[in-house]
Amino acid sequence: MDHPQVFRFSTQISHLALDIGGTLIKLVYFSANGDSIEESRDGGSIVVGNNGCSVVQGRLCFAKFETRKIDDCLEFIRLNILHHSSGVQHPNGTACDKLSVKATGGGAFKFADLFKEKLGIHFDKEDEMHCLVGGANFLLKTVPREAFTYLDGQKKFLQIDHKDLYPYLLVNIGSGVSMIKVDGDGKYERISGTSLGGGTFLGLGKLLTKCQSFDELLELSHHGNNRVIDMLVGDIYGGTDYSKIGLSSTAIASSFGKAISDGKELEDYQPEDVARSLLRMISNNIGQIAYLNALRFGLKRIFFGGFFIRGLEYTMDTISVAVHFWSRGEAKAMFLRHEGFLGALGAFASYKEQSQDNSEMKPQHHTVQRAILNCSGDNVRHFPVTANLNDGETIECSISLV
Amino acid sequence: MDHPQVFRFSTQISHLALDIGGTLIKLVYFSANGDSIEESRDGGSIVVGNNGCSVVQGRLCFAKFETRKIDDCLEFIRLNILHHSSGVQHPNGTACDKLSVKATGGGAFKFADLFKEKLGIHFDKEDEMHCLVGGANFLLKTVPREAFTYLDGQKKFLQIDHKDLYPYLLVNIGSGVSMIKVDGDGKYERISGTSLGGGTFLGLGKLLTKCQSFDELLELSHHGNNRVIDMLVGDIYGGTDYSKIGLSSTAIASSFGKAISDGKELEDYQPEDVARSLLRMISNNIGQIAYLNALRFGLKRIFFGGFFIRGLEYTMDTISVAVHFWSRGEAKAMFLRHEGFLGALGAFASYKEQSQDNSEMKPQHHTVQRAILNCSGDNVRHFPVTANLNDGETIECSISLV
């Protein structure tokens, strides 16, 4: 294959951004409509904007990899992005130290040398919190039907008035959990966090159930009953409520507390029940700490993101109930359809910031201009990147070449 | 043995109180100096107070049992208290439905019938939160050198000005955790709690390490290293800090997070390291939630009680550091020497309340009058109740017979 010079893509893979966390690597990349940008030029996907910029129609695509399998990620980028027909192949088809991509998360530091060595990609590092906030703001302001509440088994999409968006609390549940008060574009403060996050769920879950993956553990938890291992108020009070302080007999008094006294060993429990208790414990704890932090700053809306949730109903329900219970209905838990990709989206969106800030200096950067409307929950387009690796909800959008 | 009529002890075992929790049964009982009250009368331990009451010198003694081994507790009470030479033996040496003792905790409801059937003891039930607060207030106002801080390996006893005691946050770590804002004697509100408590530590600990007891698990944790299993900030960031948001490379990003990726199974980890990570996770979480609740109400002092702590330095250090870190030094974690017996002490102290409130109706009740001074940390008297069961720091005191 030749290496076509397609617009200004040649020295910047600006349509790729990475968020490399402790457990997962998240990728966001732009895929032009049609088989390649050259084709799409003919196919009508590229239009010239009012300001004279070229505008490319396409989709934001999402992919994830386990950080411990980083070689899969490198291979994916090499095959699907560096060599992709969209025209970002490097002239010699191999490494080059001039390629630069936005990267965030701790792995942007830890694996910088590896990406340079293996792919010739230089990481343009962006701060993790900055990217999380940038990604959340991008989604909340640009993508319709992105945010929703989940209570009593009902998913309810929210109409968010952009003028009334701030302040809000962003809770990103990755391996650990960050809690960020967001006051505007680029205006935020990390006010809290907890080490009991997705890494705890999967780490403890693996040790307790021998599950090998997050998905397997979630699937198990779906079929379990937490009451087998959790000590309920009724277990202590002989079946009755402790009504004076508002604790029903079915409230969990002590997570995993029954394992103390029922004479069973780990093998005697069903892995489903263990997984369920674990999920409940961690979800409830995050919901509680999030609420307490929202309370400090009078934040009524709490958005939960990160790869822990994955749209799983039981998880969302537990978090929602925790926020509802502790706030006595004052605060609301809200979720995001693209919850797992906040950091990567924020890194992607930061090309735009630089383009605006330093358009003279970095003319090669491209911007995420807008999301096209047909990405609602009812009209989701799945874009399987490879059969085995990752599916993701794509966001139709355009990028403008400034 | 005959059944001597000793003062007014005969129909009320008012010198015994129980707190029956989900994991442990805690007993507080009064033991008169000398072999028996009759002897002590001759030995000078009984004096007549200014108000004409008889005052008996003695000690408050403490004992604990696992709730699942409740038969041991019944036997202990039968042998050491009902049949004790202090003279509370019942006339026929067996059951009688007129015996009444103060009891609190969920087990006061759950096991009421069992105590009646086996020992003839009727439970005079007291509210759990009321007793926790009563016990804490009793200790803080009556027993010198009861409260202390623990930071940087230093235990520092506190002089508490009784006029400046309230308000404070009481965090009782039992199987689960209760957080109570205390504004005065009998003035309190349970404002929060968490299901991640001592029951979670022991329950998960048993499943993960095959330890059979709390003490064994604590001993294990003493020799462990949490960094083997916890994912630290430095593990994600390639050894560096995330200094922008104040997270050092050694901060825990994700409890048990390393278990995700290092390809080990449960058997490949040292139980010590697992126990250590578990202790750190739960202590830190409780410290954080406690601080967030203290913050809501502007409470500067947080007292931690319950049987989870047990004076273990690492636990106290973790809780102290958590409170210090999250409050940026504004709030202080404080501990109590008799931390495990707050509820039982509160139940014991509630005899006094009733005596004062209804002295006409319940003349048989006795009161805890005062603690004598030689119960400081430097001058602790250990009173082994039985060789195998329980040792405890006794509190020298007197009770007055009203």
XYZ file of C-alpha atoms in Angstrom, chain B residues 36 43 53 55 60 79 97 124 131 137 148 151 155 188 217 228 258 266 270 273 282 292 320 326 330 356 361:
27
model
C -17.773 -11.295 98.646
C -13.084 -5.648 105.250
C -26.629 5.216 101.056
C -21.424 2.499 99.088
C -16.210 -2.658 86.864
C -20.823 -19.661 87.056
C -38.337 -14.864 85.879
C -34.551 -4.880 80.434
C -26.216 3.040 75.353
C -20.095 10.010 78.032
C -6.018 9.584 73.631
C -0.203 9.961 65.572
C -0.090 7.841 72.136
C -27.612 12.587 70.200
C -6.268 -11.939 61.634
C 1.978 -6.287 47.565
C -2.763 -5.316 41.937
C -5.251 -16.344 46.209
C 0.914 -14.283 51.721
C -0.282 -9.135 53.063
C -11.479 -0.696 56.038
C -16.913 13.777 56.033
C -5.716 8.956 62.391
C -8.895 14.449 54.559
C -8.503 20.310 61.071
C -32.829 8.705 89.650
C -40.550 2.414 91.865
